[in-house]
Amino acid sequence: MPPQPDMYSNIAIFGDNVAARNHPDWISQSPLGPAWRTNNNFNVRWEVLCATQPEHREEQLDYIEDVARNSQGVWLNSIHFAEHGHCICPRCKDLWKKSGLGWLEWRSKEITDYMAQVSERVRDRAKKKFVIGVLPDPVTNYDRFGVDFDALAPLTDEFLVVMFSKNYATPWYWETLTRNFKKLFREVPLNISLYVFGPGDDPREVPTTNELLTVSVRMARAGVDNLLYLSEKASQIADFQKAALAQVELRDRLRSYGGKPVQEYLDFVQGWDKIVQ
Ligand SMILES: [Zn+2]
């Protein structure tokens, strides 16, 4: 989709079904097989390319800079190695040996060095906002994906943690993850994405309004700086906003869940009455 001048753009770098179809030899390799989405040894939901593939890297750099220039900024996803054990293609093995580094250290250096190049394109050249997205694993992101939060922090304006789920019935876990990331990211703002309605979803199998409001309040009190709500269409967000406004009793009860951040979030929700009828 073309970038929109009044919106931020979301780009997935190494999770790329089209590039994988066109260049099957670019797929990430591991002792448990390649990162095709059909490989159930891993939680890959799309085809994941080798994170050192030079042509893909170069093409993405130019694409990201172009998108940054034509929109408000770039929010990245899929910046990392596919999973633990990836990638053992001949190029990666060669690069690792030449680096003289340990295996995990080499992987994370590859990701950090590439993110430095992307950051330079977006922040320094295009002069736009840059946000790095990571998966919701505060402890083993480094071992699984080569993601080193401390090394990436100076390269990004903010972090985004994608916490998509088709229900948020147990908010304790989401609140805990929020506290974990807030502690790890320190001064870098923490954004979290929540799932409202995905492409082709059955309306009976998406999170309830009650769950979304409750988990949002509990993330607010745990220190999240911004929440993003995913939907396929704008009308689904409007439906969620209307439903949230209708939950007067629940919103009153949630007022007792915490101090200023909770009140600010609930005031924000109240403000939706000005944009949806
Ligand atoms: Zn590789």
PDB file of C-alpha atoms and ligand atoms in Angstrom:
ATOM      1  CA  MET A   1       0.000   0.000   0.000  1.00  0.00           C
ATOM      2  CA  PRO A   2       1.293   3.506  -0.787  1.00  0.00           C
ATOM      3  CA  PRO A   3       2.400   5.582   2.243  1.00  0.00           C
ATOM      4  CA  GLN A   4      -0.122   8.207   3.402  1.00  0.00           C
ATOM      5  CA  PRO A   5       1.265  11.697   4.125  1.00  0.00           C
ATOM      6  CA  ASP A   6      -0.839  12.144   7.290  1.00  0.00           C
ATOM      7  CA  MET A   7      -0.170   8.687   8.763  1.00  0.00           C
ATOM      8  CA  TYR A   8       2.672   6.597  10.140  1.00  0.00           C
ATOM      9  CA  SER A   9       3.727   3.574   8.106  1.00  0.00           C
ATOM     10  CA  ASN A  10       4.193   0.058   9.398  1.00  0.00           C
ATOM     11  CA  ILE A  11       6.875  -2.038   7.662  1.00  0.00           C
ATOM     12  CA  ALA A  12       7.799  -5.667   8.313  1.00  0.00           C
ATOM     13  CA  ILE A  13      11.379  -6.244   7.163  1.00  0.00           C
ATOM     14  CA  PHE A  14      12.290  -9.933   7.259  1.00  0.00           C
ATOM     15  CA  GLY A  15       8.780 -11.381   7.528  1.00  0.00           C
ATOM     16  CA  ASP A  16       8.001 -11.123   3.822  1.00  0.00           C
ATOM     17  CA  ASN A  17       5.833 -13.698   2.064  1.00  0.00           C
ATOM     18  CA  VAL A  18       6.228 -12.118  -1.370  1.00  0.00           C
ATOM     19  CA  ALA A  19      10.034 -11.921  -1.245  1.00  0.00           C
ATOM     20  CA  ALA A  20      10.137 -15.525   0.024  1.00  0.00           C
ATOM     21  CA  ARG A  21       7.925 -16.675  -2.852  1.00  0.00           C
ATOM     22  CA  ASN A  22      10.077 -14.843  -5.393  1.00  0.00           C
ATOM     23  CA  HIS A  23      13.384 -15.895  -3.800  1.00  0.00           C
ATOM     24  CA  PRO A  24      12.881 -19.203  -1.950  1.00  0.00           C
ATOM     25  CA  ASP A  25      16.661 -19.369  -1.385  1.00  0.00           C
ATOM     26  CA  TRP A  26      16.415 -16.278   0.857  1.00  0.00           C
ATOM     27  CA  ILE A  27      14.394 -18.158   3.510  1.00  0.00           C
ATOM     28  CA  SER A  28      16.018 -18.356   6.957  1.00  0.00           C
ATOM     29  CA  GLN A  29      17.567 -21.740   7.827  1.00  0.00           C
ATOM     30  CA  SER A  30      17.884 -23.648  11.103  1.00  0.00           C
ATOM     31  CA  PRO A  31      18.613 -27.140  12.494  1.00  0.00           C
ATOM     32  CA  LEU A  32      14.814 -27.522  12.780  1.00  0.00           C
ATOM     33  CA  GLY A  33      14.218 -26.543   9.171  1.00  0.00           C
ATOM     34  CA  PRO A  34      13.584 -23.335   7.244  1.00  0.00           C
ATOM     35  CA  ALA A  35      11.305 -20.528   8.492  1.00  0.00           C
ATOM     36  CA  TRP A  36       8.359 -21.284   6.222  1.00  0.00           C
ATOM     37  CA  ARG A  37       5.137 -20.561   8.101  1.00  0.00           C
ATOM     38  CA  THR A  38       4.266 -24.261   7.737  1.00  0.00           C
ATOM     39  CA  ASN A  39       7.222 -25.209   9.999  1.00  0.00           C
ATOM     40  CA  ASN A  40       5.519 -25.882  13.326  1.00  0.00           C
ATOM     41  CA  ASN A  41       8.817 -26.092  15.192  1.00  0.00           C
ATOM     42  CA  PHE A  42       8.564 -22.324  15.379  1.00  0.00           C
ATOM     43  CA  ASN A  43       5.849 -19.752  15.957  1.00  0.00           C
ATOM     44  CA  VAL A  44       6.297 -18.166  12.558  1.00  0.00           C
ATOM     45  CA  ARG A  45       3.076 -16.772  11.134  1.00  0.00           C
ATOM     46  CA  TRP A  46       4.634 -15.700   7.825  1.00  0.00           C
ATOM     47  CA  GLU A  47       7.710 -16.641   5.795  1.00  0.00           C
ATOM     48  CA  VAL A  48      10.837 -15.225   7.407  1.00  0.00           C
ATOM     49  CA  LEU A  49      13.918 -14.377   5.374  1.00  0.00           C
ATOM     50  CA  CYS A  50      17.551 -14.697   6.425  1.00  0.00           C
ATOM     51  CA  ALA A  51      18.409 -11.502   8.312  1.00  0.00           C
ATOM     52  CA  THR A  52      21.735 -11.081   6.487  1.00  0.00           C
ATOM     53  CA  GLN A  53      20.415 -11.394   2.916  1.00  0.00           C
ATOM     54  CA  PRO A  54      22.265  -8.458   1.287  1.00  0.00           C
ATOM     55  CA  GLU A  55      19.898  -7.721  -1.633  1.00  0.00           C
ATOM     56  CA  HIS A  56      16.844  -7.727   0.607  1.00  0.00           C
ATOM     57  CA  ARG A  57      18.588  -5.530   3.163  1.00  0.00           C
ATOM     58  CA  GLU A  58      19.566  -2.986   0.524  1.00  0.00           C
ATOM     59  CA  GLU A  59      16.133  -2.948  -1.093  1.00  0.00           C
ATOM     60  CA  GLN A  60      14.455  -2.495   2.313  1.00  0.00           C
ATOM     61  CA  LEU A  61      16.752   0.405   3.233  1.00  0.00           C
ATOM     62  CA  ASP A  62      15.740   2.338   0.106  1.00  0.00           C
ATOM     63  CA  TYR A  63      12.076   1.402   0.527  1.00  0.00           C
ATOM     64  CA  ILE A  64      12.011   2.437   4.202  1.00  0.00           C
ATOM     65  CA  GLU A  65      13.640   5.792   3.447  1.00  0.00           C
ATOM     66  CA  ASP A  66      11.175   6.446   0.621  1.00  0.00           C
ATOM     67  CA  VAL A  67       8.203   5.529   2.838  1.00  0.00           C
ATOM     68  CA  ALA A  68       9.578   7.752   5.631  1.00  0.00           C
ATOM     69  CA  ARG A  69       9.812  10.707   3.274  1.00  0.00           C
ATOM     70  CA  ASN A  70       6.204  10.203   2.157  1.00  0.00           C
ATOM     71  CA  SER A  71       4.572   9.672   5.552  1.00  0.00           C
ATOM     72  CA  GLN A  72       4.863  10.828   9.162  1.00  0.00           C
ATOM     73  CA  GLY A  73       7.429   8.193  10.054  1.00  0.00           C
ATOM     74  CA  VAL A  74       8.126   4.464  10.162  1.00  0.00           C
ATOM     75  CA  TRP A  75       7.160   1.813  12.684  1.00  0.00           C
ATOM     76  CA  LEU A  76       9.066  -1.417  12.088  1.00  0.00           C
ATOM     77  CA  ASN A  77       8.178  -5.034  12.649  1.00  0.00           C
ATOM     78  CA  SER A  78      10.095  -8.255  12.011  1.00  0.00           C
ATOM     79  CA  ILE A  79      13.524  -6.654  12.394  1.00  0.00           C
ATOM     80  CA  HIS A  80      15.213  -9.802  13.707  1.00  0.00           C
ATOM     81  CA  PHE A  81      16.255 -13.421  13.140  1.00  0.00           C
ATOM     82  CA  ALA A  82      13.325 -15.803  12.714  1.00  0.00           C
ATOM     83  CA  GLU A  83      13.761 -17.669  16.029  1.00  0.00           C
ATOM     84  CA  HIS A  84      16.269 -19.585  18.128  1.00  0.00           C
ATOM     85  CA  GLY A  85      18.778 -21.497  15.994  1.00  0.00           C
ATOM     86  CA  HIS A  86      18.380 -19.189  12.971  1.00  0.00           C
ATOM     87  CA  CYS A  87      20.064 -18.561  10.595  1.00  0.00           C
ATOM     88  CA  ILE A  88      22.562 -21.250   9.594  1.00  0.00           C
ATOM     89  CA  CYS A  89      22.660 -20.604   5.854  1.00  0.00           C
ATOM     90  CA  PRO A  90      26.201 -20.742   4.351  1.00  0.00           C
ATOM     91  CA  ARG A  91      26.438 -16.917   4.303  1.00  0.00           C
ATOM     92  CA  CYS A  92      25.507 -16.574   7.986  1.00  0.00           C
ATOM     93  CA  LYS A  93      27.904 -19.329   9.045  1.00  0.00           C
ATOM     94  CA  ASP A  94      30.650 -17.631   7.072  1.00  0.00           C
ATOM     95  CA  LEU A  95      29.904 -14.162   8.494  1.00  0.00           C
ATOM     96  CA  TRP A  96      29.797 -15.584  12.027  1.00  0.00           C
ATOM     97  CA  LYS A  97      33.168 -17.351  11.657  1.00  0.00           C
ATOM     98  CA  LYS A  98      34.814 -14.253  10.219  1.00  0.00           C
ATOM     99  CA  SER A  99      33.425 -12.072  13.036  1.00  0.00           C
ATOM    100  CA  GLY A 100      35.360 -13.915  15.748  1.00  0.00           C
ATOM    101  CA  LEU A 101      32.332 -13.400  18.034  1.00  0.00           C
ATOM    102  CA  GLY A 102      30.196 -15.881  19.941  1.00  0.00           C
ATOM    103  CA  TRP A 103      27.108 -17.094  18.060  1.00  0.00           C
ATOM    104  CA  LEU A 104      24.506 -15.064  20.012  1.00  0.00           C
ATOM    105  CA  GLU A 105      26.770 -12.027  20.124  1.00  0.00           C
ATOM    106  CA  TRP A 106      27.269 -12.159  16.348  1.00  0.00           C
ATOM    107  CA  ARG A 107      23.506 -12.462  15.708  1.00  0.00           C
ATOM    108  CA  SER A 108      22.661  -9.481  17.860  1.00  0.00           C
ATOM    109  CA  LYS A 109      25.450  -7.416  16.280  1.00  0.00           C
ATOM    110  CA  GLU A 110      23.978  -8.140  12.831  1.00  0.00           C
ATOM    111  CA  ILE A 111      20.562  -6.871  13.954  1.00  0.00           C
ATOM    112  CA  THR A 112      21.917  -3.828  15.791  1.00  0.00           C
ATOM    113  CA  ASP A 113      24.215  -2.801  12.922  1.00  0.00           C
ATOM    114  CA  TYR A 114      21.385  -3.085  10.415  1.00  0.00           C
ATOM    115  CA  MET A 115      19.006  -1.129  12.660  1.00  0.00           C
ATOM    116  CA  ALA A 116      21.659   1.596  12.880  1.00  0.00           C
ATOM    117  CA  GLN A 117      21.557   1.871   9.082  1.00  0.00           C
ATOM    118  CA  VAL A 118      17.751   1.956   9.032  1.00  0.00           C
ATOM    119  CA  SER A 119      17.675   4.532  11.819  1.00  0.00           C
ATOM    120  CA  GLU A 120      20.108   6.741   9.890  1.00  0.00           C
ATOM    121  CA  ARG A 121      17.829   6.594   6.816  1.00  0.00           C
ATOM    122  CA  VAL A 122      14.663   7.498   8.737  1.00  0.00           C
ATOM    123  CA  ARG A 123      15.888   9.856  11.450  1.00  0.00           C
ATOM    124  CA  ASP A 124      18.909  11.542   9.850  1.00  0.00           C
ATOM    125  CA  ARG A 125      18.077  11.567   6.153  1.00  0.00           C
ATOM    126  CA  ALA A 126      14.256  11.670   6.028  1.00  0.00           C
ATOM    127  CA  LYS A 127      14.027  13.456   9.407  1.00  0.00           C
ATOM    128  CA  LYS A 128      11.016  11.433  10.514  1.00  0.00           C
ATOM    129  CA  LYS A 129       9.955   9.565  13.604  1.00  0.00           C
ATOM    130  CA  PHE A 130      11.353   6.039  13.939  1.00  0.00           C
ATOM    131  CA  VAL A 131       9.913   3.274  16.114  1.00  0.00           C
ATOM    132  CA  ILE A 132      11.350  -0.235  16.481  1.00  0.00           C
ATOM    133  CA  GLY A 133       8.848  -3.030  17.109  1.00  0.00           C
ATOM    134  CA  VAL A 134       9.711  -6.138  19.127  1.00  0.00           C
ATOM    135  CA  LEU A 135       7.926  -9.319  20.111  1.00  0.00           C
ATOM    136  CA  PRO A 136       6.444  -9.627  23.638  1.00  0.00           C
ATOM    137  CA  ASP A 137       9.301 -11.569  25.237  1.00  0.00           C
ATOM    138  CA  PRO A 138      11.192  -9.441  27.761  1.00  0.00           C
ATOM    139  CA  VAL A 139      13.701 -12.113  28.825  1.00  0.00           C
ATOM    140  CA  THR A 140      14.821 -14.210  25.849  1.00  0.00           C
ATOM    141  CA  ASN A 141      14.490 -11.805  22.918  1.00  0.00           C
ATOM    142  CA  TYR A 142      18.302 -11.771  22.667  1.00  0.00           C
ATOM    143  CA  ASP A 143      18.645 -15.566  22.512  1.00  0.00           C
ATOM    144  CA  ARG A 144      15.672 -16.137  20.244  1.00  0.00           C
ATOM    145  CA  PHE A 145      15.813 -13.213  17.862  1.00  0.00           C
ATOM    146  CA  GLY A 146      19.145 -11.437  18.327  1.00  0.00           C
ATOM    147  CA  VAL A 147      17.376  -8.390  19.767  1.00  0.00           C
ATOM    148  CA  ASP A 148      19.416  -6.428  22.340  1.00  0.00           C
ATOM    149  CA  PHE A 149      17.140  -3.749  23.849  1.00  0.00           C
ATOM    150  CA  ASP A 150      19.989  -1.703  25.338  1.00  0.00           C
ATOM    151  CA  ALA A 151      21.851  -1.622  22.023  1.00  0.00           C
ATOM    152  CA  LEU A 152      18.718  -0.612  20.086  1.00  0.00           C
ATOM    153  CA  ALA A 153      17.544   2.064  22.548  1.00  0.00           C
ATOM    154  CA  PRO A 154      19.820   4.856  21.243  1.00  0.00           C
ATOM    155  CA  LEU A 155      18.786   4.060  17.643  1.00  0.00           C
ATOM    156  CA  THR A 156      15.031   4.448  18.100  1.00  0.00           C
ATOM    157  CA  ASP A 157      12.654   7.211  19.174  1.00  0.00           C
ATOM    158  CA  GLU A 158      10.286   4.757  20.838  1.00  0.00           C
ATOM    159  CA  PHE A 159       9.676   1.023  21.136  1.00  0.00           C
ATOM    160  CA  LEU A 160       6.546  -0.844  20.115  1.00  0.00           C
ATOM    161  CA  VAL A 161       5.658  -4.196  21.686  1.00  0.00           C
ATOM    162  CA  VAL A 162       3.039  -6.096  19.751  1.00  0.00           C
ATOM    163  CA  MET A 163       0.735  -7.886  22.197  1.00  0.00           C
ATOM    164  CA  PHE A 164      -1.910  -9.192  19.846  1.00  0.00           C
ATOM    165  CA  SER A 165      -4.285 -11.778  21.275  1.00  0.00           C
ATOM    166  CA  LYS A 166      -7.813 -12.808  20.434  1.00  0.00           C
ATOM    167  CA  ASN A 167      -8.690 -12.404  24.082  1.00  0.00           C
ATOM    168  CA  TYR A 168      -7.306 -10.558  27.081  1.00  0.00           C
ATOM    169  CA  ALA A 169      -9.247 -12.545  29.639  1.00  0.00           C
ATOM    170  CA  THR A 170      -6.279 -12.772  32.040  1.00  0.00           C
ATOM    171  CA  PRO A 171      -5.029  -9.186  32.330  1.00  0.00           C
ATOM    172  CA  TRP A 172      -2.507 -10.023  35.094  1.00  0.00           C
ATOM    173  CA  TYR A 173      -0.082 -11.433  32.497  1.00  0.00           C
ATOM    174  CA  TRP A 174      -0.367  -8.445  30.161  1.00  0.00           C
ATOM    175  CA  GLU A 175       0.097  -6.043  33.042  1.00  0.00           C
ATOM    176  CA  THR A 176       3.219  -7.947  34.115  1.00  0.00           C
ATOM    177  CA  LEU A 177       4.682  -7.865  30.591  1.00  0.00           C
ATOM    178  CA  THR A 178       4.035  -4.125  30.497  1.00  0.00           C
ATOM    179  CA  ARG A 179       5.926  -3.619  33.775  1.00  0.00           C
ATOM    180  CA  ASN A 180       8.783  -5.790  32.478  1.00  0.00           C
ATOM    181  CA  PHE A 181       9.206  -3.794  29.274  1.00  0.00           C
ATOM    182  CA  LYS A 182       8.833  -0.463  31.061  1.00  0.00           C
ATOM    183  CA  LYS A 183      11.715  -1.456  33.316  1.00  0.00           C
ATOM    184  CA  LEU A 184      13.885  -2.646  30.421  1.00  0.00           C
ATOM    185  CA  PHE A 185      13.263   0.332  28.126  1.00  0.00           C
ATOM    186  CA  ARG A 186      13.857   2.930  30.868  1.00  0.00           C
ATOM    187  CA  GLU A 187      13.512   6.374  29.244  1.00  0.00           C
ATOM    188  CA  VAL A 188      12.505   5.155  25.776  1.00  0.00           C
ATOM    189  CA  PRO A 189       8.696   5.387  25.461  1.00  0.00           C
ATOM    190  CA  LEU A 190       6.805   2.091  25.450  1.00  0.00           C
ATOM    191  CA  ASN A 191       3.967   1.630  22.948  1.00  0.00           C
ATOM    192  CA  ILE A 192       1.813  -1.490  22.995  1.00  0.00           C
ATOM    193  CA  SER A 193      -0.466  -2.758  20.217  1.00  0.00           C
ATOM    194  CA  LEU A 194      -3.704  -4.472  21.191  1.00  0.00           C
ATOM    195  CA  TYR A 195      -5.941  -6.566  18.988  1.00  0.00           C
ATOM    196  CA  VAL A 196      -9.474  -5.353  18.289  1.00  0.00           C
ATOM    197  CA  PHE A 197     -10.495  -6.964  15.007  1.00  0.00           C
ATOM    198  CA  GLY A 198      -8.227  -8.704  12.495  1.00  0.00           C
ATOM    199  CA  PRO A 199      -8.726  -9.425   8.792  1.00  0.00           C
ATOM    200  CA  GLY A 200     -11.438 -12.029   8.203  1.00  0.00           C
ATOM    201  CA  ASP A 201     -12.159 -12.533  11.909  1.00  0.00           C
ATOM    202  CA  ASP A 202     -15.363 -14.045  13.216  1.00  0.00           C
ATOM    203  CA  PRO A 203     -16.940 -11.336  15.449  1.00  0.00           C
ATOM    204  CA  ARG A 204     -17.487 -14.015  18.134  1.00  0.00           C
ATOM    205  CA  GLU A 205     -13.749 -14.697  18.322  1.00  0.00           C
ATOM    206  CA  VAL A 206     -12.326 -11.239  18.966  1.00  0.00           C
ATOM    207  CA  PRO A 207     -11.626  -9.599  22.357  1.00  0.00           C
ATOM    208  CA  THR A 208     -14.655  -8.191  24.168  1.00  0.00           C
ATOM    209  CA  THR A 209     -14.939  -4.472  24.888  1.00  0.00           C
ATOM    210  CA  ASN A 210     -14.775  -5.288  28.601  1.00  0.00           C
ATOM    211  CA  GLU A 211     -11.459  -7.130  28.117  1.00  0.00           C
ATOM    212  CA  LEU A 212      -9.971  -4.336  25.999  1.00  0.00           C
ATOM    213  CA  LEU A 213     -10.899  -1.578  28.455  1.00  0.00           C
ATOM    214  CA  THR A 214      -9.712  -3.582  31.455  1.00  0.00           C
ATOM    215  CA  VAL A 215      -6.385  -4.609  29.933  1.00  0.00           C
ATOM    216  CA  SER A 216      -5.807  -1.037  28.695  1.00  0.00           C
ATOM    217  CA  VAL A 217      -6.359   0.372  32.193  1.00  0.00           C
ATOM    218  CA  ARG A 218      -4.055  -2.209  33.721  1.00  0.00           C
ATOM    219  CA  MET A 219      -1.363  -1.418  31.144  1.00  0.00           C
ATOM    220  CA  ALA A 220      -1.863   2.287  31.866  1.00  0.00           C
ATOM    221  CA  ARG A 221      -1.199   1.792  35.566  1.00  0.00           C
ATOM    222  CA  ALA A 222       1.847  -0.360  34.732  1.00  0.00           C
ATOM    223  CA  GLY A 223       3.393   2.524  32.818  1.00  0.00           C
ATOM    224  CA  VAL A 224       2.603   2.074  29.113  1.00  0.00           C
ATOM    225  CA  ASP A 225       3.061   5.387  27.295  1.00  0.00           C
ATOM    226  CA  ASN A 226       0.728   4.773  24.334  1.00  0.00           C
ATOM    227  CA  LEU A 227      -1.725   2.118  23.199  1.00  0.00           C
ATOM    228  CA  LEU A 228      -2.480   1.273  19.577  1.00  0.00           C
ATOM    229  CA  TYR A 229      -5.612  -0.657  18.643  1.00  0.00           C
ATOM    230  CA  LEU A 230      -5.505  -2.927  15.593  1.00  0.00           C
ATOM    231  CA  SER A 231      -8.468  -3.344  13.292  1.00  0.00           C
ATOM    232  CA  GLU A 232      -8.907  -4.201   9.650  1.00  0.00           C
ATOM    233  CA  LYS A 233     -11.264  -1.280   8.980  1.00  0.00           C
ATOM    234  CA  ALA A 234     -11.872   2.139  10.530  1.00  0.00           C
ATOM    235  CA  SER A 235     -15.525   1.179  11.133  1.00  0.00           C
ATOM    236  CA  GLN A 236     -14.415  -1.602  13.499  1.00  0.00           C
ATOM    237  CA  ILE A 237     -12.544   0.908  15.635  1.00  0.00           C
ATOM    238  CA  ALA A 238     -15.619   3.156  15.651  1.00  0.00           C
ATOM    239  CA  ASP A 239     -17.702   0.153  16.774  1.00  0.00           C
ATOM    240  CA  PHE A 240     -15.224  -0.486  19.603  1.00  0.00           C
ATOM    241  CA  GLN A 241     -15.316   3.180  20.622  1.00  0.00           C
ATOM    242  CA  LYS A 242     -19.137   3.193  20.716  1.00  0.00           C
ATOM    243  CA  ALA A 243     -19.172  -0.019  22.724  1.00  0.00           C
ATOM    244  CA  ALA A 244     -16.605   1.424  25.157  1.00  0.00           C
ATOM    245  CA  LEU A 245     -18.725   4.533  25.676  1.00  0.00           C
ATOM    246  CA  ALA A 246     -21.750   2.339  26.394  1.00  0.00           C
ATOM    247  CA  GLN A 247     -19.883   0.556  29.223  1.00  0.00           C
ATOM    248  CA  VAL A 248     -20.559   3.307  31.770  1.00  0.00           C
ATOM    249  CA  GLU A 249     -20.578   1.067  34.858  1.00  0.00           C
ATOM    250  CA  LEU A 250     -17.366  -0.690  33.901  1.00  0.00           C
ATOM    251  CA  ARG A 251     -15.601   2.597  33.204  1.00  0.00           C
ATOM    252  CA  ASP A 252     -16.741   3.923  36.596  1.00  0.00           C
ATOM    253  CA  ARG A 253     -15.335   0.836  38.306  1.00  0.00           C
ATOM    254  CA  LEU A 254     -12.052   1.078  36.378  1.00  0.00           C
ATOM    255  CA  ARG A 255     -11.613   4.625  37.749  1.00  0.00           C
ATOM    256  CA  SER A 256     -10.674   2.963  41.053  1.00  0.00           C
ATOM    257  CA  TYR A 257      -7.824   0.973  39.455  1.00  0.00           C
ATOM    258  CA  GLY A 258      -5.154   3.604  39.768  1.00  0.00           C
ATOM    259  CA  GLY A 259      -3.880   7.151  39.755  1.00  0.00           C
ATOM    260  CA  LYS A 260      -3.190   9.678  37.065  1.00  0.00           C
ATOM    261  CA  PRO A 261      -2.343   7.398  34.090  1.00  0.00           C
ATOM    262  CA  VAL A 262      -5.578   5.420  34.580  1.00  0.00           C
ATOM    263  CA  GLN A 263      -7.666   8.593  34.890  1.00  0.00           C
ATOM    264  CA  GLU A 264      -6.005  10.037  31.779  1.00  0.00           C
ATOM    265  CA  TYR A 265      -6.752   6.888  29.787  1.00  0.00           C
ATOM    266  CA  LEU A 266     -10.395   6.867  30.898  1.00  0.00           C
ATOM    267  CA  ASP A 267     -10.743  10.586  30.131  1.00  0.00           C
ATOM    268  CA  PHE A 268      -9.362   9.832  26.687  1.00  0.00           C
ATOM    269  CA  VAL A 269     -11.979   7.099  26.184  1.00  0.00           C
ATOM    270  CA  GLN A 270     -14.686   9.526  27.356  1.00  0.00           C
ATOM    271  CA  GLY A 271     -13.445  11.939  24.668  1.00  0.00           C
ATOM    272  CA  TRP A 272     -14.454   9.433  21.993  1.00  0.00           C
ATOM    273  CA  ASP A 273     -18.036  10.718  22.380  1.00  0.00           C
ATOM    274  CA  LYS A 274     -16.922  13.718  20.330  1.00  0.00           C
ATOM    275  CA  ILE A 275     -15.849  11.575  17.353  1.00  0.00           C
ATOM    276  CA  VAL A 276     -18.339   8.704  17.334  1.00  0.00           C
ATOM    277  CA  GLN A 277     -22.086   8.958  17.812  1.00  0.00           C
TER     278      GLN A 277
HETATM  279 ZN    ZN B   1      21.348 -16.678   6.811  1.00  0.00          ZN
END
